[in-house]
Coordinates of C-alpha atoms and ligand atoms in Angstrom, one line a residue:
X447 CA 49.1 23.5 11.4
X448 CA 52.2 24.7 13.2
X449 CA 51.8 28.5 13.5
X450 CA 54.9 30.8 13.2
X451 CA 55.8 32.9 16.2
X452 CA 58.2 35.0 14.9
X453 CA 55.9 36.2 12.3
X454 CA 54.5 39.6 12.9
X455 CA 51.4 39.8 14.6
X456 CA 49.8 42.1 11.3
X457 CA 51.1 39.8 8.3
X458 CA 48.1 37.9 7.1
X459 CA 48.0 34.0 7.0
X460 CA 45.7 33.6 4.4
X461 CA 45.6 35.1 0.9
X462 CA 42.8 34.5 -2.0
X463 CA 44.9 35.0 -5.1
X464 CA 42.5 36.2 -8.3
X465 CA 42.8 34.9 -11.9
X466 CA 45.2 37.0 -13.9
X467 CA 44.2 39.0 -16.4
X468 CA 44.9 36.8 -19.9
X469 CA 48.1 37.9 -22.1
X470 CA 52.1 37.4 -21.8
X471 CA 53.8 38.3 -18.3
X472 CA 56.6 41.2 -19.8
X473 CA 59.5 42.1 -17.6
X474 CA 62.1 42.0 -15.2
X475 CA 62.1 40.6 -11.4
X476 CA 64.8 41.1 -9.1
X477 CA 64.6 38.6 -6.5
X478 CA 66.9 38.2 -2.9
X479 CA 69.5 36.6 -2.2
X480 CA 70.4 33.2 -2.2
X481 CA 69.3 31.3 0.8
X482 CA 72.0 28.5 0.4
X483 CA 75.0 31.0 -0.1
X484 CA 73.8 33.3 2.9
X485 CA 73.6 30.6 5.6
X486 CA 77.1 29.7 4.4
X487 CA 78.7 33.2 4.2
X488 CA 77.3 34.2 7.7
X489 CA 78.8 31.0 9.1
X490 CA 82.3 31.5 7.8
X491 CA 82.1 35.2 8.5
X492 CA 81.4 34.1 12.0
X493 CA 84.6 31.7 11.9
X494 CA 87.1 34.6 10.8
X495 CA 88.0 37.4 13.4
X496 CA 87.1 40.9 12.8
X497 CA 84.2 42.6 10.2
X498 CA 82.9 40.9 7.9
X499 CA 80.2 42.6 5.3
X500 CA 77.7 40.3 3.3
X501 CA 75.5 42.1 0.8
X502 CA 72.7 40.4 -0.4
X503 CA 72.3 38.5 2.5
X504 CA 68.9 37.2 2.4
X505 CA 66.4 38.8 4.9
X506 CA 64.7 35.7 5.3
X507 CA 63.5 33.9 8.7
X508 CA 66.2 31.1 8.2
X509 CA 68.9 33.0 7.6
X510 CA 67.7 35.5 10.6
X511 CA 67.7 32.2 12.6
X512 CA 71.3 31.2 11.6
X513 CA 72.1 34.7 12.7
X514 CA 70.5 34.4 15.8
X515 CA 72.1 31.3 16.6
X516 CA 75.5 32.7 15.8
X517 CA 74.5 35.6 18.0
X518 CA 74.2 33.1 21.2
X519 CA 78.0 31.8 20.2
X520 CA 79.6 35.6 20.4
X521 CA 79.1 36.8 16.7
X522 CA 77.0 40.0 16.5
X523 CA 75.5 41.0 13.0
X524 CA 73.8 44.4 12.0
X525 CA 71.9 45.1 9.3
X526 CA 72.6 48.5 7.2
X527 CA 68.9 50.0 7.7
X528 CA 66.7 49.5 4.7
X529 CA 69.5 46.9 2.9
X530 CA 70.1 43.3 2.7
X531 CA 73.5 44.1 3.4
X532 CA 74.9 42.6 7.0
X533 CA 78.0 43.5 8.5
X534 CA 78.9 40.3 10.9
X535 CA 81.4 40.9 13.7
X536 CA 82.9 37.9 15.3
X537 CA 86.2 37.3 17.7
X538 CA 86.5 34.3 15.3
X539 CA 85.8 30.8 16.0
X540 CA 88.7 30.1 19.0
X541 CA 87.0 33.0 20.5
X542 CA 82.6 32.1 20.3
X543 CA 81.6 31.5 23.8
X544 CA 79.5 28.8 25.0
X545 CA 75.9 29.6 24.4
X546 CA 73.7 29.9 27.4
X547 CA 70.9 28.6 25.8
X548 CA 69.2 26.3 23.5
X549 CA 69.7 27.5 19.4
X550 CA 66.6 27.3 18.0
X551 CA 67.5 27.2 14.2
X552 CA 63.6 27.4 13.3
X553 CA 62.7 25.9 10.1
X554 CA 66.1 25.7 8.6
X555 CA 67.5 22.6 7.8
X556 CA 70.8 24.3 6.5
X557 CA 71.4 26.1 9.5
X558 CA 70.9 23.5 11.5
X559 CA 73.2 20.6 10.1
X560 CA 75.6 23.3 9.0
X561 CA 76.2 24.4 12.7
X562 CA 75.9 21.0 13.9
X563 CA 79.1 20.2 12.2
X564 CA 81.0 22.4 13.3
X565 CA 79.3 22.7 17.3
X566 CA 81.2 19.3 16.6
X567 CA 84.5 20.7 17.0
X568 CA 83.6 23.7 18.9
X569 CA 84.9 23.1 22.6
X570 CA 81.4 23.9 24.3
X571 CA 78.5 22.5 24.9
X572 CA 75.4 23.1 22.9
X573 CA 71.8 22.3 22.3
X574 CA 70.1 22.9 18.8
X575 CA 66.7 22.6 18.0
X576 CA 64.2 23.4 15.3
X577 CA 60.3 24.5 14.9
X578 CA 58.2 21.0 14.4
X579 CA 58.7 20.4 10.9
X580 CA 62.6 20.6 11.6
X581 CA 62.4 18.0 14.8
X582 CA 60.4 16.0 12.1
X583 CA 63.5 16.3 9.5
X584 CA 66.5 13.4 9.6
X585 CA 69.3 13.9 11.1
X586 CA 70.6 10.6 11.8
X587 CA 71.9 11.6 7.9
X588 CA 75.0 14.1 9.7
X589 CA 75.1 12.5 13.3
X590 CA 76.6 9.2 12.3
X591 CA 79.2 10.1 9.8
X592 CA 80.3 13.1 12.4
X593 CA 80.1 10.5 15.4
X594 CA 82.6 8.3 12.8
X595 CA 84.8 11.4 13.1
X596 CA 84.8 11.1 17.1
X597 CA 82.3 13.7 18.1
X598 CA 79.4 13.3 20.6
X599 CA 76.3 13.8 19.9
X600 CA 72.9 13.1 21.6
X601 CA 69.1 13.2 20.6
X602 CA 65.8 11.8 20.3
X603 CA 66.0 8.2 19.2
X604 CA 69.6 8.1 19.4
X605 CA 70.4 11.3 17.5
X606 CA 68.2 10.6 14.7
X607 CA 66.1 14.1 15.4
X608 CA 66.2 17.1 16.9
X609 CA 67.0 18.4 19.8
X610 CA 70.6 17.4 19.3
X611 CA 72.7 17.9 22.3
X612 CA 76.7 18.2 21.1
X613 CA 79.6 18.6 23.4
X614 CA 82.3 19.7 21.0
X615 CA 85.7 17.5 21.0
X616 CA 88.2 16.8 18.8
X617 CA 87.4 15.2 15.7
X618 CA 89.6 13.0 13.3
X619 CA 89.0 13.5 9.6
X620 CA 87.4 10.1 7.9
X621 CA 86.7 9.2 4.5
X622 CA 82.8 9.5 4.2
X623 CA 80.5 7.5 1.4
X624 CA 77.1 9.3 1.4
X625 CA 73.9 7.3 0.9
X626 CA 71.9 10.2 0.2
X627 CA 73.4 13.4 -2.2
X628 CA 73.1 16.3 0.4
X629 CA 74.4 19.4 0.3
X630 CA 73.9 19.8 4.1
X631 CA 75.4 17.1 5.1
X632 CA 78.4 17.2 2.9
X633 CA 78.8 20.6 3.9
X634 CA 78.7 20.1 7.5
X635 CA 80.9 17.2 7.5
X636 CA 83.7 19.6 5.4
X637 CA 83.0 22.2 8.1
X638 CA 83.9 19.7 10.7
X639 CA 86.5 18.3 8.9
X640 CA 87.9 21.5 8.9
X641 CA 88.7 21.4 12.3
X642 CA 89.3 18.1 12.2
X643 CA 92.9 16.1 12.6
X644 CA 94.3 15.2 9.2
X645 CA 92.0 14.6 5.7
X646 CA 88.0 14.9 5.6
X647 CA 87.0 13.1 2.4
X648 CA 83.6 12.6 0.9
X649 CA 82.0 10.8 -1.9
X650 CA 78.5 11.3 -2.7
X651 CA 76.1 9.6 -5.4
X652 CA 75.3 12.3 -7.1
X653 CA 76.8 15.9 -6.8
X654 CA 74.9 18.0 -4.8
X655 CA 75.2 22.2 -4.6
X656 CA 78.6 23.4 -3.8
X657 CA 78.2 26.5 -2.7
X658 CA 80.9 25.4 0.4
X659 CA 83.7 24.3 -1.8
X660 CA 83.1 27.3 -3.5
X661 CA 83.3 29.6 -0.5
X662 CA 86.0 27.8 1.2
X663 CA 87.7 27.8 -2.1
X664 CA 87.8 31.4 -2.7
X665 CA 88.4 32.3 0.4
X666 CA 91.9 30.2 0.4
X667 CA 91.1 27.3 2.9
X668 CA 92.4 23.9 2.1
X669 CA 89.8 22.4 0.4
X670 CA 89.8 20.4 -2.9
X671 CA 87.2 21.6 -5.2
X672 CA 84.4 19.2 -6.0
X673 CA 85.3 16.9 -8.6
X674 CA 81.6 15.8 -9.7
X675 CA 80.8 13.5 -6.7
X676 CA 84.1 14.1 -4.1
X677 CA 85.7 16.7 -2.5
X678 CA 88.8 16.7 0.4
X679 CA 89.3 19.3 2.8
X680 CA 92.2 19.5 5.2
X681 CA 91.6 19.6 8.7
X682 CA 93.6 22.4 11.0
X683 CA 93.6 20.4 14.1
X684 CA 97.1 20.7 15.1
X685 CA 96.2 24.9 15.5
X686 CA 92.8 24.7 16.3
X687 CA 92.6 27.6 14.5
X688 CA 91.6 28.2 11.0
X689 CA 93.3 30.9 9.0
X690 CA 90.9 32.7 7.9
X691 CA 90.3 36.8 7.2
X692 CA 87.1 38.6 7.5
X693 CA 85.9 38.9 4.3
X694 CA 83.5 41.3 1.9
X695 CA 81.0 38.8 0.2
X696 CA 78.1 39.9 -2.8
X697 CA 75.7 37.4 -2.8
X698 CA 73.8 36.2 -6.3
X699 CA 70.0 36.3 -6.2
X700 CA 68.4 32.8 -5.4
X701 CA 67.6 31.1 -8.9
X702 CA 65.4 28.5 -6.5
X703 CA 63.2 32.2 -6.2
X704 CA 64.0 33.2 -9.4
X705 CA 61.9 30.0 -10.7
X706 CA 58.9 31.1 -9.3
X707 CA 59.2 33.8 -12.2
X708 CA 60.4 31.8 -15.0
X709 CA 57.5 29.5 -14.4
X710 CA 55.2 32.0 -15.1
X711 CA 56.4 33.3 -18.4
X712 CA 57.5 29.5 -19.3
X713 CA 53.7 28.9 -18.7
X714 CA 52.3 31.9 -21.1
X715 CA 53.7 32.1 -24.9
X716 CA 55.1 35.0 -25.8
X717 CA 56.2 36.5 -22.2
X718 CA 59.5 37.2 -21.4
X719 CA 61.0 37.2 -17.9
X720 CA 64.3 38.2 -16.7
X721 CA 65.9 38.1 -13.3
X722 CA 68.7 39.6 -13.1
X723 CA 72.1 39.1 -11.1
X724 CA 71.4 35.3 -10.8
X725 CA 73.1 32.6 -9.1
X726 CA 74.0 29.9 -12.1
X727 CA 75.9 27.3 -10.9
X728 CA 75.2 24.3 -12.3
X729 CA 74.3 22.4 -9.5
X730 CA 71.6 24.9 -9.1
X731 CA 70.1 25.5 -12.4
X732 CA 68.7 22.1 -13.6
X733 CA 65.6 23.8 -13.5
X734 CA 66.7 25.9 -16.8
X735 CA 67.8 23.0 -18.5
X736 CA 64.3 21.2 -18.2
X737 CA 62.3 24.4 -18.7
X738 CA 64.4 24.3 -22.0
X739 CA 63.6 21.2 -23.1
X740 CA 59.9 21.2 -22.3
X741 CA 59.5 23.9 -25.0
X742 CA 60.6 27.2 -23.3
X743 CA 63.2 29.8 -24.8
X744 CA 65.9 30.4 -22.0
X745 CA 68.6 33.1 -22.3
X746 CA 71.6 33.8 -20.0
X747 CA 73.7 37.6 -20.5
X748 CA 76.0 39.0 -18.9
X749 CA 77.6 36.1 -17.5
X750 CA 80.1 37.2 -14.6
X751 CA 81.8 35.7 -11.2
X752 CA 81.4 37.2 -7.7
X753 CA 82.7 35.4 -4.5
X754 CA 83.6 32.2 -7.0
X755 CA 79.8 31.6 -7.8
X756 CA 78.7 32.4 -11.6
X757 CA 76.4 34.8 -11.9
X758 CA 74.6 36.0 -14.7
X759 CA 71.1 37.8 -16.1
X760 CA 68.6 35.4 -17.0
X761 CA 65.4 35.2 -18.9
X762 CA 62.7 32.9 -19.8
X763 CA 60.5 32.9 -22.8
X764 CA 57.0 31.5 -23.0
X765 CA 56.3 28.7 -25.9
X766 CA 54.2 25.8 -25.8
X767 CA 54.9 23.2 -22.9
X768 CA 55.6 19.3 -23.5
X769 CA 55.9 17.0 -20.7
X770 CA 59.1 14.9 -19.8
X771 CA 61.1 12.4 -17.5
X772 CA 63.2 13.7 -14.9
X773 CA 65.5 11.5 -12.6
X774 CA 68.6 10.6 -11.9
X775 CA 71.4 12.6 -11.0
X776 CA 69.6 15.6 -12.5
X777 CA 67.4 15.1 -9.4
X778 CA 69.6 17.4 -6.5
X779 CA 70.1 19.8 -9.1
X780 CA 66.2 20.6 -8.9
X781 CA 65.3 19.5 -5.5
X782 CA 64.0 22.7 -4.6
X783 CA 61.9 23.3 -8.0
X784 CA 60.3 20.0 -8.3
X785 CA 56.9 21.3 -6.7
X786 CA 56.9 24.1 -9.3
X787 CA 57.9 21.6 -11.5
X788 CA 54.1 19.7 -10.6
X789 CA 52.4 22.7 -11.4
X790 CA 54.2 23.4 -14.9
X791 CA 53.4 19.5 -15.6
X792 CA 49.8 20.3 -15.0
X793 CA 50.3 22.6 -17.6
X794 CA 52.4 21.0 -20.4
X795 CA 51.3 18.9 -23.5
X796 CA 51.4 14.9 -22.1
X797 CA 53.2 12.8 -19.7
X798 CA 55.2 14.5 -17.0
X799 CA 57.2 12.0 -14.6
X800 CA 59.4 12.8 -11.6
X801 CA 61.4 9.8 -10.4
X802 CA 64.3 9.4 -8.0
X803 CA 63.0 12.0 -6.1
X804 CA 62.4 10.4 -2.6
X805 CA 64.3 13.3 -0.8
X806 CA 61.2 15.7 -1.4
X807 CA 59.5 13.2 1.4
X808 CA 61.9 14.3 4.1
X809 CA 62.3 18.0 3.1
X810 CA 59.9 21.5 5.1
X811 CA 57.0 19.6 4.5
X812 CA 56.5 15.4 2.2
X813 CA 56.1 17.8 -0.7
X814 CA 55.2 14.5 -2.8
X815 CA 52.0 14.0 -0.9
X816 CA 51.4 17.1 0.0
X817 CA 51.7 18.6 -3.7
X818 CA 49.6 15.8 -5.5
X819 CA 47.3 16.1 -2.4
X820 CA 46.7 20.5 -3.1
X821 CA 46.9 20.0 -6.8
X822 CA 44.3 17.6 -6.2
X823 CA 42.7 20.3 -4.4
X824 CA 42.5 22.4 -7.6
X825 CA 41.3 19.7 -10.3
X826 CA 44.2 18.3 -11.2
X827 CA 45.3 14.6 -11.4
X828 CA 48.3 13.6 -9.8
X829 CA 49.6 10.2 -9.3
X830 CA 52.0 10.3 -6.5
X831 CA 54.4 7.8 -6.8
X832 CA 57.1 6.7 -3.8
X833 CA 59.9 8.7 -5.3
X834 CA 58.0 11.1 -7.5
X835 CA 54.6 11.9 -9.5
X836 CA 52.9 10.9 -13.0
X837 CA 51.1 14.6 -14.1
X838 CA 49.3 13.6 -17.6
X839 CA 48.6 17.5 -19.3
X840 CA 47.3 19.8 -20.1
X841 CA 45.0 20.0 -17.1
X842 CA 42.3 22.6 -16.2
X843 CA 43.3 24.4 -12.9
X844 CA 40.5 25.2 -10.8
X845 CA 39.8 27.9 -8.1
X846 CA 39.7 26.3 -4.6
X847 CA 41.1 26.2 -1.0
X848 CA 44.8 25.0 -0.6
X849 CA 47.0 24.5 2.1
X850 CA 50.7 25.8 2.2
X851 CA 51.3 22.6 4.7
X852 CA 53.7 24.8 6.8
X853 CA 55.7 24.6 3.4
X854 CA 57.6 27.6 1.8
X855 CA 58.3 26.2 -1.7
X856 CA 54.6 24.6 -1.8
X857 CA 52.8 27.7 -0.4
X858 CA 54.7 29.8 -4.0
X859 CA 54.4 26.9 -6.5
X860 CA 50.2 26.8 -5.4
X861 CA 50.4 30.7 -5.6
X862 CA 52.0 30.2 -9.3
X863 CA 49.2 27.8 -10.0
X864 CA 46.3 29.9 -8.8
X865 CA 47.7 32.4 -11.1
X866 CA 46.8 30.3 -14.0
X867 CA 43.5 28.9 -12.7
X868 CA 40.1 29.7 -13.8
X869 CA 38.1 30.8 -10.4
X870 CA 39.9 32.7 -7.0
X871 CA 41.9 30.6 -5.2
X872 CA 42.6 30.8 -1.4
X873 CA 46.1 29.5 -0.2
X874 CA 46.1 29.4 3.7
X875 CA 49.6 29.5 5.4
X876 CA 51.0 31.9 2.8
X877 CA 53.3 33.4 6.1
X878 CA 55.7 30.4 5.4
X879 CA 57.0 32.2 2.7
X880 CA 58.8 34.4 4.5
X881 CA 61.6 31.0 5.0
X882 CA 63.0 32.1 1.9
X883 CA 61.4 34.9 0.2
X884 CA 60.1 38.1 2.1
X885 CA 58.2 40.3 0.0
X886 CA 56.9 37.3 -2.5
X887 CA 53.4 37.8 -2.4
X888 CA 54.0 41.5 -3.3
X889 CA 56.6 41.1 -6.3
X890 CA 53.8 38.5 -7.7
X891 CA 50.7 41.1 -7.0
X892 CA 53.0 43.9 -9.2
X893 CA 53.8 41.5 -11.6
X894 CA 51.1 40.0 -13.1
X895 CA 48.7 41.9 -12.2
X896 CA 46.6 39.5 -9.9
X897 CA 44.5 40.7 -7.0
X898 CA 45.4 39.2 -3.5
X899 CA 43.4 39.0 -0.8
X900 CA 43.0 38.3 2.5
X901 CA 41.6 35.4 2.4
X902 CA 37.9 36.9 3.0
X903 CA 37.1 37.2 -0.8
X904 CA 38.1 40.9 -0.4
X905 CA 40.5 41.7 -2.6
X906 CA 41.8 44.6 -0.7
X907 CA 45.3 42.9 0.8
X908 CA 47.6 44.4 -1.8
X909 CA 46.1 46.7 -3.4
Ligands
S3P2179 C1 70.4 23.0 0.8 C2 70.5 21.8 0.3 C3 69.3 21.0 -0.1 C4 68.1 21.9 -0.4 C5 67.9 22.9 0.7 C6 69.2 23.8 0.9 C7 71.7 23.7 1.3 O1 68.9 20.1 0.9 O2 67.0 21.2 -0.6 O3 66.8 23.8 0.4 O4 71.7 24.9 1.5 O5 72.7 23.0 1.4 P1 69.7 18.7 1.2 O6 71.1 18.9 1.4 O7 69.0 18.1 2.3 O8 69.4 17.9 -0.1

């Protein structure tokens, strides 16, 4: 497996999670911030001139990575000591500077295609590049629509993965029809199109996250807010320069974390969860709606906005679980919960099916094999299907040895599931967590109560 070198040399690799001890989960979990809305805030913040402050940026390694990366163009960022609040200093985009070196985007597939668009307008030169599951990831997807638009682009088999070399030019705004629904690449083809000559349009299959036409949006650029499947934005090609003011951002906590939580009082009746200060936006939170209709109790207070995004307090209440069919255009509104979404499954009253969901093949790690394949590990039947999986329940979890297969969002939803299993189990690669949730493995430990390990059968990690 690919190891992490960024990772501190103390931080274990390996944890045995122990059985919890039976009863409801009670409380509430704050969780950080979202992952999608950070990449995206540091990257504008990085286009305007002047100091920008994001709180509740998320201390994660990808969005460390974007910052790094925006570092090499010029744009300096500081963390307040102690706080996930980074104040991001940039000359503004006219002003980045060539980088002298490679930018090495990690394991983020958001930084990466994000800055890829708009390296595509940038007049430099610039190399990005990725850890090995990134140079495995497609990138054909954002290279061809933005070569339509004029810009140059090279990389291994012709640009289909990374390293992408881009020499930034001037682009012309194009009317785009997406095969795929992807956040990324719609929003780095409206961050290109941005700087583009005249009209970027976009039509996708199914709507994806707008977290960028929300931004751009409330932070007065000319774009023209999603209408389910399209969105328009206005290129400033004749300036080459973007009007845009440094800005003072709160960012919501990550419901895509926040799932990792709900799961586990959706899985025991009579708990009751609540994160609060929650990203809602409904082209996050399909995850709700089908925890909801498999039998759980879901409540949203204190419903609010804060930099255009909804935001609200959410909890989860434990009932008895029943299976169901997901597909469709629900599909990008639960990319990123559809592993937890296998364990749950495991868990509910008959047939689960997830169809449509091809995409997961492609994402940090083939998380359809690679879930029915650790599942598997653990006792439980999974039929893994070529856009999905067939989970009949209520299954027994066993203890065991799993893999996290380099793969954030797997390494949590196996750590959710040894949670509920029978005997210890021992999750190997639990430092991939720290892609999008530093601090995970604690916040579960204080939570419910389970004993982690080090992997050795001592259960002296976290306690
Ligand atoms: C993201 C979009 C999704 C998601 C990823 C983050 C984003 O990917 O899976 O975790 O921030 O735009 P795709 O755009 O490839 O579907």
């Amino acid at each position: 497996m690919a190891t992490r070198t960024t990772q501190a040399a103390a931080s274990p690799t390996c944890a045995t999670v122990f059985p919890a001890p039976a009863g409801p989960f009670q409380g509430t979990v704050p969780v950080p911030g979202d992952k999608s809305i950070s990449q995206r805030a540091a990257i504008l913040a990085a286009v305007a001139a002047g100091e920008s402050v994001l709180t509740g940026y998320l201390p994660s390694e990808d969005c460390r990575a974007t910052l790094r990366a925006l570092g090499q163009l010029g744009v300096e960022s500081q963390w307040e000591a102690g706080t996930p609040v980074v104040h991001v200093h940039s000359p503004g985009w006219e002003g980045w500077r060539e980088s002298e070196d490679v930018l090495d985007l990690g394991n983020s597939g958001t930084g990466f295609r994000l800055l890829t668009g708009i390296l595509a307008a940038f007049p430099a030169f610039s190399v990005l590049t990725g850890d090995a599951s990134l140079r495995r990831r497609p990138m054909g997807r954002v290279v061809d629509p933005l070569r339509r638009m004029g810009a140059r682009i090279w990389g291994r088999s012709d640009g289909r993965f990374a390293p992408l070399a881009v020499q930034g030019t001037y682009l012309v705004g194009q009317g785009h029809l997406l095969p795929v629904a992807s956040a990324q690449v719609k929003s780095a083809l409206l961050l290109a199109g941005l700087f583009a000559r005249g009209q970027t349009q976009i039509e996708e299959p199914a709507p994806s996250r707008d977290h960028t036409e929300r931004l751009l949006t409330w932070l007065g650029l000319p774009v023209e807010p999603s209408k389910g499947r399209r969105v328009r934005v206005e290129g400033v090609w004749a300036a080459r320069k973007v009007k845009l003011s440094p800005f003072h951002l709160t960012i919501p906590a990550d419901p895509s974390s926040a799932a990792f939580f709900w799961a586990l009082a959706a899985l025991r009746p009579g708990s009751r969860v609540t994160v609060p200060g929650v990203g809602i936006n409904p082209t996050r939170i399909a995850f709700l709606h089908l925890l909801e209709k498999m039998g759980a109790g879901v409540s949203i207070q204190s419903e609010r906005m804060e930099g255009g995004e909804p935001v609200a307090d959410v909890s989860v209440e434990g009932r008895e679980l029943r299976g169901l069919t997901v597909g469709g255009a629900t599909i990008p509104a639960v990319i990123d919960e559809l592993p937890l979404l296998a364990v749950l499954a495991s868990q509910a009253q008959g047939r689960t099916q997830v169809q449509d969901a091809a995409e997961l093949r492609v994402k940090e790690s083939d998380r359809i094999h690679g879930m029915a394949e650790q599942l598997g590990h653990l006792g439980v039947e999974v039929e893994e299907k070529e856009d999905g999986w067939v989970i009949d329940g209520p299954q027994t979890l066993q203890g065991g040895q799993v893999e996290s297969l380099g793969d954030h969002r797997v390494a949590m939803s196996l750590a959710i599931a040894a949670v509920q299993a029978r005997q210890p189990v021992t999750i190997s690669g639990i430092q991939w967590v720290d892609t999008s949730f530093p601090g995970f493995f604690e916040r579960l430990c204080q939570f419910t109560h389970v004993e982690v390990g080090d992997g050795s059968g001592d259960s002296s990690m976290e306690k």
